[in-house]
Amino acid sequence: MLKIGIIGATGYTGLELLRLLQRHPAAEIAWLTSENSAGQRFGAAFAVPPPIGEHTLVKLADADLAAADVVFCCLPHAASQAPVAAARAAGARVIDLSADYRLHDPAVYEAWYNHPHEQTALLAEAVYGLPELYRPEIARAALVANPGCYPTSVILGLAPLARCGWLAGTIIADSKSGVSGAGRTPTLKTHFVEASENFSPYNIGRVHRHLVEMEQELRLAEGAAQNGWQLIFSPHLLPVNRGILSTIYVNLPAGVTEAQVREQYADAYRAEPFVNLLPAGQVATLAHTVHTNYIAIALTFVPNTQTLIVTASIDNLVKGASGQAIQNLNIMHGLDERMGLL
Amino acid sequence: MLKIGIIGATGYTGLELLRLLQRHPAAEIAWLTSENSAGQRFGAAFAVPPPIGEHTLVKLADADLAAADVVFCCLPHAASQAPVAAARAAGARVIDLSADYRLHDPAVYEAWYNHPHEQTALLAEAVYGLPELYRPEIARAALVANPGCYPTSVILGLAPLARCGWLAGTIIADSKSGVSGAGRTPTLKTHFVEASENFSPYNIGRVHRHLVEMEQELRLAEGAAQNGWQLIFSPHLLPVNRGILSTIYVNLPAGVTEAQVREQYADAYRAEPFVNLLPAGQVATLAHTVHTNYIAIALTFVPNTQTLIVTASIDNLVKGASGQAIQNLNIMHGLDERMGLL
Amino acid sequence: MLKIGIIGATGYTGLELLRLLQRHPAAEIAWLTSENSAGQRFGAAFAVPPPIGEHTLVKLADADLAAADVVFCCLPHAASQAPVAAARAAGARVIDLSADYRLHDPAVYEAWYNHPHEQTALLAEAVYGLPELYRPEIARAALVANPGCYPTSVILGLAPLARCGWLAGTIIADSKSGVSGAGRTPTLKTHFVEASENFSPYNIGRVHRHLVEMEQELRLAEGAAQNGWQLIFSPHLLPVNRGILSTIYVNLPAGVTEAQVREQYADAYRAEPFVNLLPAGQVATLAHTVHTNYIAIALTFVPNTQTLIVTASIDNLVKGASGQAIQNLNIMHGLDERMGLL
Amino acid sequence: MLKIGIIGATGYTGLELLRLLQRHPAAEIAWLTSENSAGQRFGAAFAVPPPIGEHTLVKLADADLAAADVVFCCLPHAASQAPVAAARAAGARVIDLSADYRLHDPAVYEAWYNHPHEQTALLAEAVYGLPELYRPEIARAALVANPGCYPTSVILGLAPLARCGWLAGTIIADSKSGVSGAGRTPTLKTHFVEASENFSPYNIGRVHRHLVEMEQELRLAEGAAQNGWQLIFSPHLLPVNRGILSTIYVNLPAGVTEAQVREQYADAYRAEPFVNLLPAGQVATLAHTVHTNYIAIALTFVPNTQTLIVTASIDNLVKGASGQAIQNLNIMHGLDERMGLL
């Protein structure tokens, strides 16, 4: 049995990890940390069933890091840098759900997160944990940087195009996320009365931090021949608990046909256990993916144009966070990639 | 034109007052206060249309109390005592939406609100602002204590029985309220992710403060001959923005018939402009009343028993707060009671 | 591996069965029926992940009944009588999710369901599938009548009292259910615009069919010494997808103490794998149980009275239907009762 | 007092008209028609307050067309053609809320609505009822074709650009609408359980009928010098009752600056009573407009690009339908345009 430690377990990604790990036949909880709720049972933080609720929370300083084979770190960005390093130093393999180890260039990280990167050696060895792109690297990684929720939907929605060099011009990713994506700290924006019966764009105009993560990975997927495309990413707050739908608009280069594009997507995702490439005529909806680890991807070609509309849906807490983290765990340990995730 | 001042305008009851007053042909805003947002436009606090948004907020200390004919006080309990007294001293008639002037006995107030009453002379002259019970007293009142939202639904749901001495035994008021009833301060309980797709009882078992307000008014409606009934009040948090539905269970005394009860309700409410007494066979729902100043009341008699189920629905922000406050304003000034409220 | 047939698979209980069975290590789908969607893939009826979506639907007449070890019947009441008999005749053990085999007395069934019972011999052998009450009988049953959703919450909420003879007087069960309880057929009442931001009582006043099911089981739990209590059951439609919360009011007999009651509940449910008896001071909420097979039960005693408020929460599609059906499947086959349900 | 007739009053636009007209000091209801509910009170169709509920519904054949000064027609497309002609023949001025009289070219109408236009003479005289574009024409119109909900948001969001000839290339209108936009007929798509906690694109890829309406008006606003732009319109179903948010992406021609664009919008909308042009730095949200007749428009310029993101929000039942219809009524009769709409 793999011994699991979770740092910062009392947020929504921590809760989702516990729910999923409960069903995982090859993993068991070693310890859970919470600085604010240390000494309490996990059930004091969440209305969860008894088996999950019985775990006791400890402060990170009191956690036996060496007792964990794998550590999931669920802290916010910047706060994750040091604990990840400590867990690595104690010998655990680490899956970090924050943004701290996702951007390969520490200068880019600092520019977008307003915080210097203080673990650049670790950063250099971190693997971006998107199994559909980096399965072999994840299998041997000691530190996996679990992707952001929005980037998971957009990168997987565009990767087959990027690999062919078919990204061009201005690409629009109009994304909509459920409120759990904003975390568990109460704010006016996430107050029920403000969010319910409402719908709001926010951080539009190339200012949301996930943009740079998308660009990094799409450029890498493109390889050497960089085209001059740019990505406009517009997040919106959706009055649902879970789920992201990205509606992505791409102007395909002249001559690229629907049949070619469909073939590329089919080839890219045929063997993927968690990509549900929908047949022509369908669109992705949240219902396709909430409470599952799947991404649903659909391709709609606008007649008489070169415009492709990609709709891509995930559950932000599962494929967009904790489910993907467990998928990475399985890959790292040679387990069936679907273990605990069906 | 009546000049209106609003103390503590940046909560949901303040917003609802502004929305309603905008349509009121005999009232205009003199000033609005907010300690936290003073100096800003009202539109900085809420996404409201321009005419409402243009008002500028001031600190209470900077408001020209004497420039207002009527002051609405929208502060929390305890915080309202002194500002109400100041507004009265400046000559304004006051409608207080807090609990501070609703309970006639200062000892009861202190016991339930954990705060002494420091304005007992003013308290003695305050009129409980439920038009269906106290219309003549409201008309000549200088200080009106606007009823609580839950009490409005329960008191009007039971008053015809109380007047006949037909309250008896254990009366259950199982009430459900939308989240705006909890105010605008973000909390974990009112965080979208926690409240949506959820439903929770809270403060059940005779511990919610609105219970004592209901009991005071039902005892007064009963008059001299007090029966030995007790009220169990169980509030629940409903995942909607607005609306209260109270499902009230009464065991009628032996011999009291359905026909008699229907006649009493019909007599009590026939002339009431904002009571919608539903015909037999119907039940009250939130849809009957949200965004209106009506209370909908329906009577369901359980066959072969003496059990009466009263369903009573209001919009907690309108009939349960700001709409009723304007109804009181109209009564106090001899205006058509429905002015601005249709 | 147990071979599973599902009759009427394209409703919400069928979908939930498939979701849960996908995780069940000892069961596999033999066939799924749908009269309207026969010939299509299950994924044409629901936006589900590929593994579930790949099953092909057949007409009941084309299903190989003998190929199933266990048949779940998910048809509406009255429609289930004959298919259940056919499945039994073919040798399968049957778990019926309709009301057709729940009421022991065919005359009572006919009076409440306006339809004669045409399988009275089968009815006589059916076991009411509430594991907490009938585990040994379920273990050897050939036909299990899976309980209704509302009854599951109310019966388990009151059974420990019934066994002690502590039910008395008028008992109020004020229940609230998410919309999936109304099934998948679109109606005006369940149209999004009518149900969202709304909350409605319906069928109150001892007219809902689930009442008679609750009474049957509580009388049986009471045993010989029948007290003169009556149950008032008031269902309400809650604007959530899933979940039932029942708030139940009982006037305990004089002399029965809080400590005694708590002890009875603790004894009754200590060993139950899916009963989450909450500690004193807590109340049950939907969040305790949605997407799980648990029932959460909390006891609140009203000070200075004999009134006990039981709050009981379940997911209507899991513990209230398909999860409980799988719990019964496990019991019937000597499997770990929790298999596939954590 | 203007006498008002409403054809097809029992849908959501009919209900909204009645709510708004109740507050309108210069209009009164003459008759309401419903083929399905004729003979019943309006309150039998909707849980509305008594004053609205008391109106009796009649069949269209029984309505005294000549008794109405103004007729609002709230029937579906195709069904409106003949009743509108009948009302015109009886001498009433007509405001049609369907699509039947919006498209100037009957061939285009037939191509998109799969139904021939049988009232081409009337069609030729109809005025497109968007006050911000056609106020003088509306003032003297006998027949006003009230705009569609999505087109109102997109046309007003882009009209200032069109007039300047600044539309170019591929314009993306990614629109999201509340469920009331789909009407009151229950369908699986609008069933609460399917729509709640879900979010779905539909009719994407230049197939939604509102696209042609947007193009007609934007081409007309552009005038003679037609640029070669095309519009991609992607509607999505949002789990809210009311409200449309359109996020519109435009690549401005080289050399057009933010300052120029802001000036054009300010000029276009400065005097408009129901356009809320938000200051730089803000975005439009549903909260800005629901339950009001306003459109909120915000402009976000993506740094270092020529990409402009227009966010435009309306209440689909108010500015997107019944409120705009009353705005047109006011303009047609020389009343204050805001009458009944604040």
mmCIF file of C-alpha atoms in Angstrom, chain B residues 3-204:
data_model
loop_
_atom_site.group_PDB
_atom_site.id
_atom_site.type_symbol
_atom_site.label_atom_id
_atom_site.label_comp_id
_atom_site.label_asym_id
_atom_site.label_seq_id
_atom_site.Cartn_x
_atom_site.Cartn_y
_atom_site.Cartn_z
ATOM 1 C CA LYS B 3 -37.093 63.248 2.018
ATOM 2 C CA ILE B 4 -35.622 59.883 2.852
ATOM 3 C CA GLY B 5 -32.446 59.032 4.727
ATOM 4 C CA ILE B 6 -31.122 55.506 4.891
ATOM 5 C CA ILE B 7 -28.636 54.478 7.569
ATOM 6 C CA GLY B 8 -26.511 51.492 6.597
ATOM 7 C CA ALA B 9 -27.534 51.459 2.966
ATOM 8 C CA THR B 10 -25.075 48.954 1.544
ATOM 9 C CA GLY B 11 -26.715 45.746 2.712
ATOM 10 C CA TYR B 12 -29.431 43.842 0.888
ATOM 11 C CA THR B 13 -32.278 45.633 2.678
ATOM 12 C CA GLY B 14 -30.737 48.993 1.771
ATOM 13 C CA LEU B 15 -30.458 47.979 -1.848
ATOM 14 C CA GLU B 16 -34.050 46.768 -1.889
ATOM 15 C CA LEU B 17 -35.241 50.034 -0.361
ATOM 16 C CA LEU B 18 -33.492 51.985 -3.096
ATOM 17 C CA ARG B 19 -34.978 49.799 -5.821
ATOM 18 C CA LEU B 20 -38.468 50.292 -4.439
ATOM 19 C CA LEU B 21 -38.107 53.979 -3.637
ATOM 20 C CA GLN B 22 -36.987 54.629 -7.177
ATOM 21 C CA ARG B 23 -40.543 53.783 -8.226
ATOM 22 C CA HIS B 24 -42.190 55.682 -5.387
ATOM 23 C CA PRO B 25 -43.742 58.896 -6.675
ATOM 24 C CA ALA B 26 -43.833 60.669 -3.311
ATOM 25 C CA ALA B 27 -40.359 59.988 -1.954
ATOM 26 C CA GLU B 28 -36.827 61.038 -2.801
ATOM 27 C CA ILE B 29 -33.451 60.180 -1.372
ATOM 28 C CA ALA B 30 -31.870 62.799 0.878
ATOM 29 C CA TRP B 31 -28.827 60.808 1.973
ATOM 30 C CA LEU B 32 -27.442 57.320 2.345
ATOM 31 C CA THR B 33 -24.882 56.276 4.926
ATOM 32 C CA SER B 34 -22.198 53.659 4.972
ATOM 33 C CA GLU B 35 -19.288 53.633 7.353
ATOM 34 C CA ASN B 36 -17.162 51.435 5.113
ATOM 35 C CA SER B 37 -17.972 52.911 1.713
ATOM 36 C CA ALA B 38 -18.407 56.577 2.566
ATOM 37 C CA GLY B 39 -17.251 58.799 -0.257
ATOM 38 C CA GLN B 40 -18.081 56.239 -2.899
ATOM 39 C CA ARG B 41 -21.085 56.046 -5.173
ATOM 40 C CA PHE B 42 -23.733 53.482 -4.294
ATOM 41 C CA GLY B 43 -22.910 51.882 -7.655
ATOM 42 C CA ALA B 44 -19.480 50.979 -6.318
ATOM 43 C CA ALA B 45 -21.113 48.688 -3.775
ATOM 44 C CA PHE B 46 -23.655 47.068 -6.090
ATOM 45 C CA ALA B 47 -24.023 46.404 -9.806
ATOM 46 C CA VAL B 48 -27.120 48.592 -10.059
ATOM 47 C CA PRO B 49 -28.547 50.753 -12.833
ATOM 48 C CA PRO B 50 -27.256 54.306 -13.087
ATOM 49 C CA PRO B 51 -30.089 56.195 -11.392
ATOM 50 C CA ILE B 52 -29.652 54.236 -8.186
ATOM 51 C CA GLY B 53 -25.921 53.940 -8.558
ATOM 52 C CA GLU B 54 -25.355 57.686 -8.669
ATOM 53 C CA HIS B 55 -26.179 58.375 -5.020
ATOM 54 C CA THR B 56 -23.099 59.116 -2.943
ATOM 55 C CA LEU B 57 -22.576 57.410 0.392
ATOM 56 C CA VAL B 58 -21.651 59.410 3.488
ATOM 57 C CA LYS B 59 -20.691 58.525 7.005
ATOM 58 C CA LEU B 60 -23.526 58.715 9.491
ATOM 59 C CA ALA B 61 -21.708 61.494 11.301
ATOM 60 C CA ASP B 62 -21.798 63.519 8.107
ATOM 61 C CA ALA B 63 -25.456 62.919 7.262
ATOM 62 C CA ASP B 64 -27.791 65.856 7.715
ATOM 63 C CA LEU B 65 -30.289 64.062 9.895
ATOM 64 C CA ALA B 66 -32.583 67.051 9.984
ATOM 65 C CA ALA B 67 -32.868 67.045 6.190
ATOM 66 C CA ALA B 68 -34.774 63.753 6.262
ATOM 67 C CA ASP B 69 -38.492 63.472 6.908
ATOM 68 C CA VAL B 70 -38.139 59.750 7.308
ATOM 69 C CA VAL B 71 -35.114 57.676 8.223
ATOM 70 C CA PHE B 72 -34.844 53.957 7.498
ATOM 71 C CA CYS B 73 -32.268 52.291 9.700
ATOM 72 C CA CYS B 74 -30.775 49.135 8.159
ATOM 73 C CA LEU B 75 -28.076 48.386 10.706
ATOM 74 C CA PRO B 76 -27.719 45.083 12.577
ATOM 75 C CA HIS B 77 -29.317 44.648 15.985
ATOM 76 C CA ALA B 78 -27.649 46.469 18.864
ATOM 77 C CA ALA B 79 -26.000 48.817 16.352
ATOM 78 C CA SER B 80 -29.348 50.441 15.621
ATOM 79 C CA GLN B 81 -30.236 51.657 19.083
ATOM 80 C CA ALA B 82 -28.244 54.880 19.127
ATOM 81 C CA PRO B 83 -28.657 55.965 15.465
ATOM 82 C CA VAL B 84 -32.416 55.541 15.755
ATOM 83 C CA ALA B 85 -32.396 57.753 18.813
ATOM 84 C CA ALA B 86 -30.285 60.342 17.020
ATOM 85 C CA ALA B 87 -32.613 60.398 14.039
ATOM 86 C CA ARG B 88 -35.619 60.763 16.310
ATOM 87 C CA ALA B 89 -33.898 63.572 18.186
ATOM 88 C CA ALA B 90 -33.331 65.353 14.880
ATOM 89 C CA GLY B 91 -37.035 65.225 14.237
ATOM 90 C CA ALA B 92 -37.344 62.458 11.661
ATOM 91 C CA ARG B 93 -39.885 59.695 11.830
ATOM 92 C CA VAL B 94 -37.945 56.444 11.885
ATOM 93 C CA ILE B 95 -38.520 52.972 10.507
ATOM 94 C CA ASP B 96 -35.992 50.605 12.030
ATOM 95 C CA LEU B 97 -35.411 47.333 10.211
ATOM 96 C CA SER B 98 -33.357 45.775 12.999
ATOM 97 C CA ALA B 99 -34.663 43.875 16.008
ATOM 98 C CA ASP B 100 -33.765 46.651 18.442
ATOM 99 C CA TYR B 101 -37.230 48.119 18.907
ATOM 100 C CA ARG B 102 -39.409 45.096 18.299
ATOM 101 C CA LEU B 103 -39.516 43.492 21.733
ATOM 102 C CA HIS B 104 -41.521 45.519 24.218
ATOM 103 C CA ASP B 105 -39.757 44.197 27.285
ATOM 104 C CA PRO B 106 -36.131 45.363 27.521
ATOM 105 C CA ALA B 107 -35.303 42.405 29.769
ATOM 106 C CA VAL B 108 -36.476 39.978 27.097
ATOM 107 C CA TYR B 109 -34.442 41.896 24.523
ATOM 108 C CA GLU B 110 -31.334 41.683 26.658
ATOM 109 C CA ALA B 111 -31.833 37.990 27.360
ATOM 110 C CA TRP B 112 -32.144 37.056 23.693
ATOM 111 C CA TYR B 113 -29.772 39.573 22.097
ATOM 112 C CA ASN B 114 -27.050 39.550 24.767
ATOM 113 C CA HIS B 115 -26.998 43.310 24.846
ATOM 114 C CA PRO B 116 -28.703 45.742 27.192
ATOM 115 C CA HIS B 117 -31.332 48.102 25.849
ATOM 116 C CA GLU B 118 -30.143 51.625 26.333
ATOM 117 C CA GLN B 119 -33.089 53.457 24.797
ATOM 118 C CA THR B 120 -35.962 52.204 26.896
ATOM 119 C CA ALA B 121 -37.986 55.417 26.589
ATOM 120 C CA LEU B 122 -37.890 55.194 22.817
ATOM 121 C CA LEU B 123 -38.593 51.486 22.997
ATOM 122 C CA ALA B 124 -41.769 52.239 24.913
ATOM 123 C CA GLU B 125 -43.118 54.393 22.129
ATOM 124 C CA ALA B 126 -42.107 52.111 19.223
ATOM 125 C CA VAL B 127 -44.900 50.481 17.235
ATOM 126 C CA TYR B 128 -44.474 46.962 15.827
ATOM 127 C CA GLY B 129 -44.760 47.607 12.112
ATOM 128 C CA LEU B 130 -47.035 44.829 10.920
ATOM 129 C CA PRO B 131 -49.785 46.738 9.069
ATOM 130 C CA GLU B 132 -52.264 43.888 9.203
ATOM 131 C CA LEU B 133 -52.178 44.054 13.014
ATOM 132 C CA TYR B 134 -51.299 47.641 13.849
ATOM 133 C CA ARG B 135 -52.367 49.910 10.996
ATOM 134 C CA PRO B 136 -53.865 52.704 13.181
ATOM 135 C CA GLU B 137 -50.896 52.718 15.544
ATOM 136 C CA ILE B 138 -48.446 52.811 12.630
ATOM 137 C CA ALA B 139 -50.280 55.749 11.101
ATOM 138 C CA ARG B 140 -49.438 57.936 14.065
ATOM 139 C CA ALA B 141 -46.127 56.385 15.050
ATOM 140 C CA ALA B 142 -42.895 58.309 15.242
ATOM 141 C CA LEU B 143 -40.869 55.110 15.463
ATOM 142 C CA VAL B 144 -41.827 51.911 13.743
ATOM 143 C CA ALA B 145 -40.030 48.647 14.474
ATOM 144 C CA ASN B 146 -40.238 46.792 11.188
ATOM 145 C CA PRO B 147 -40.912 43.094 11.791
ATOM 146 C CA GLY B 148 -38.424 40.323 11.186
ATOM 147 C CA CYS B 149 -38.748 38.252 8.052
ATOM 148 C CA TYR B 150 -39.533 34.896 9.646
ATOM 149 C CA PRO B 151 -41.946 36.505 12.148
ATOM 150 C CA THR B 152 -43.872 38.208 9.343
ATOM 151 C CA SER B 153 -44.607 34.842 7.774
ATOM 152 C CA VAL B 154 -45.477 33.057 11.020
ATOM 153 C CA ILE B 155 -47.429 35.817 12.767
ATOM 154 C CA LEU B 156 -49.623 36.553 9.759
ATOM 155 C CA GLY B 157 -49.980 32.823 9.217
ATOM 156 C CA LEU B 158 -51.356 32.340 12.738
ATOM 157 C CA ALA B 159 -52.903 35.656 13.818
ATOM 158 C CA PRO B 160 -56.514 34.778 12.892
ATOM 159 C CA LEU B 161 -56.245 31.646 15.016
ATOM 160 C CA ALA B 162 -54.673 33.534 17.899
ATOM 161 C CA ARG B 163 -57.474 36.085 17.962
ATOM 162 C CA CYS B 164 -60.023 33.294 18.310
ATOM 163 C CA GLY B 165 -58.065 31.546 21.036
ATOM 164 C CA TRP B 166 -57.546 28.574 18.748
ATOM 165 C CA LEU B 167 -53.840 28.178 19.289
ATOM 166 C CA ALA B 168 -53.197 25.137 21.431
ATOM 167 C CA GLY B 169 -50.624 22.519 22.290
ATOM 168 C CA THR B 170 -47.351 22.376 20.419
ATOM 169 C CA ILE B 171 -47.303 24.478 17.278
ATOM 170 C CA ILE B 172 -44.561 23.700 14.748
ATOM 171 C CA ALA B 173 -43.268 26.389 12.396
ATOM 172 C CA ASP B 174 -40.901 24.674 9.977
ATOM 173 C CA SER B 175 -39.487 27.630 8.042
ATOM 174 C CA LYS B 176 -37.160 27.806 5.061
ATOM 175 C CA SER B 177 -35.351 30.971 4.004
ATOM 176 C CA GLY B 178 -33.273 32.062 1.031
ATOM 177 C CA VAL B 179 -29.678 33.051 1.650
ATOM 178 C CA SER B 180 -30.145 36.828 1.438
ATOM 179 C CA GLY B 181 -31.776 36.525 4.858
ATOM 180 C CA ALA B 182 -28.310 35.889 6.256
ATOM 181 C CA GLY B 183 -27.029 39.256 5.091
ATOM 182 C CA ARG B 184 -24.190 40.270 2.839
ATOM 183 C CA THR B 185 -21.141 39.419 4.937
ATOM 184 C CA PRO B 186 -19.415 36.422 3.369
ATOM 185 C CA THR B 187 -19.239 33.371 5.626
ATOM 186 C CA LEU B 188 -18.452 29.724 5.027
ATOM 187 C CA LYS B 189 -22.102 28.836 5.496
ATOM 188 C CA THR B 190 -23.170 31.272 2.782
ATOM 189 C CA HIS B 191 -20.258 30.520 0.441
ATOM 190 C CA PHE B 192 -21.786 29.462 -2.872
ATOM 191 C CA VAL B 193 -20.161 26.034 -2.893
ATOM 192 C CA GLU B 194 -21.418 25.265 0.610
ATOM 193 C CA ALA B 195 -24.981 26.531 0.186
ATOM 194 C CA SER B 196 -25.731 25.484 -3.379
ATOM 195 C CA GLU B 197 -27.069 21.946 -3.797
ATOM 196 C CA ASN B 198 -27.374 21.905 -0.020
ATOM 197 C CA PHE B 199 -30.172 22.441 2.493
ATOM 198 C CA SER B 200 -29.567 22.854 6.214
ATOM 199 C CA PRO B 201 -31.521 23.308 9.401
ATOM 200 C CA TYR B 202 -29.916 25.743 11.831
ATOM 201 C CA ASN B 203 -30.697 27.120 15.276
ATOM 202 C CA ILE B 204 -33.518 24.632 15.722
#
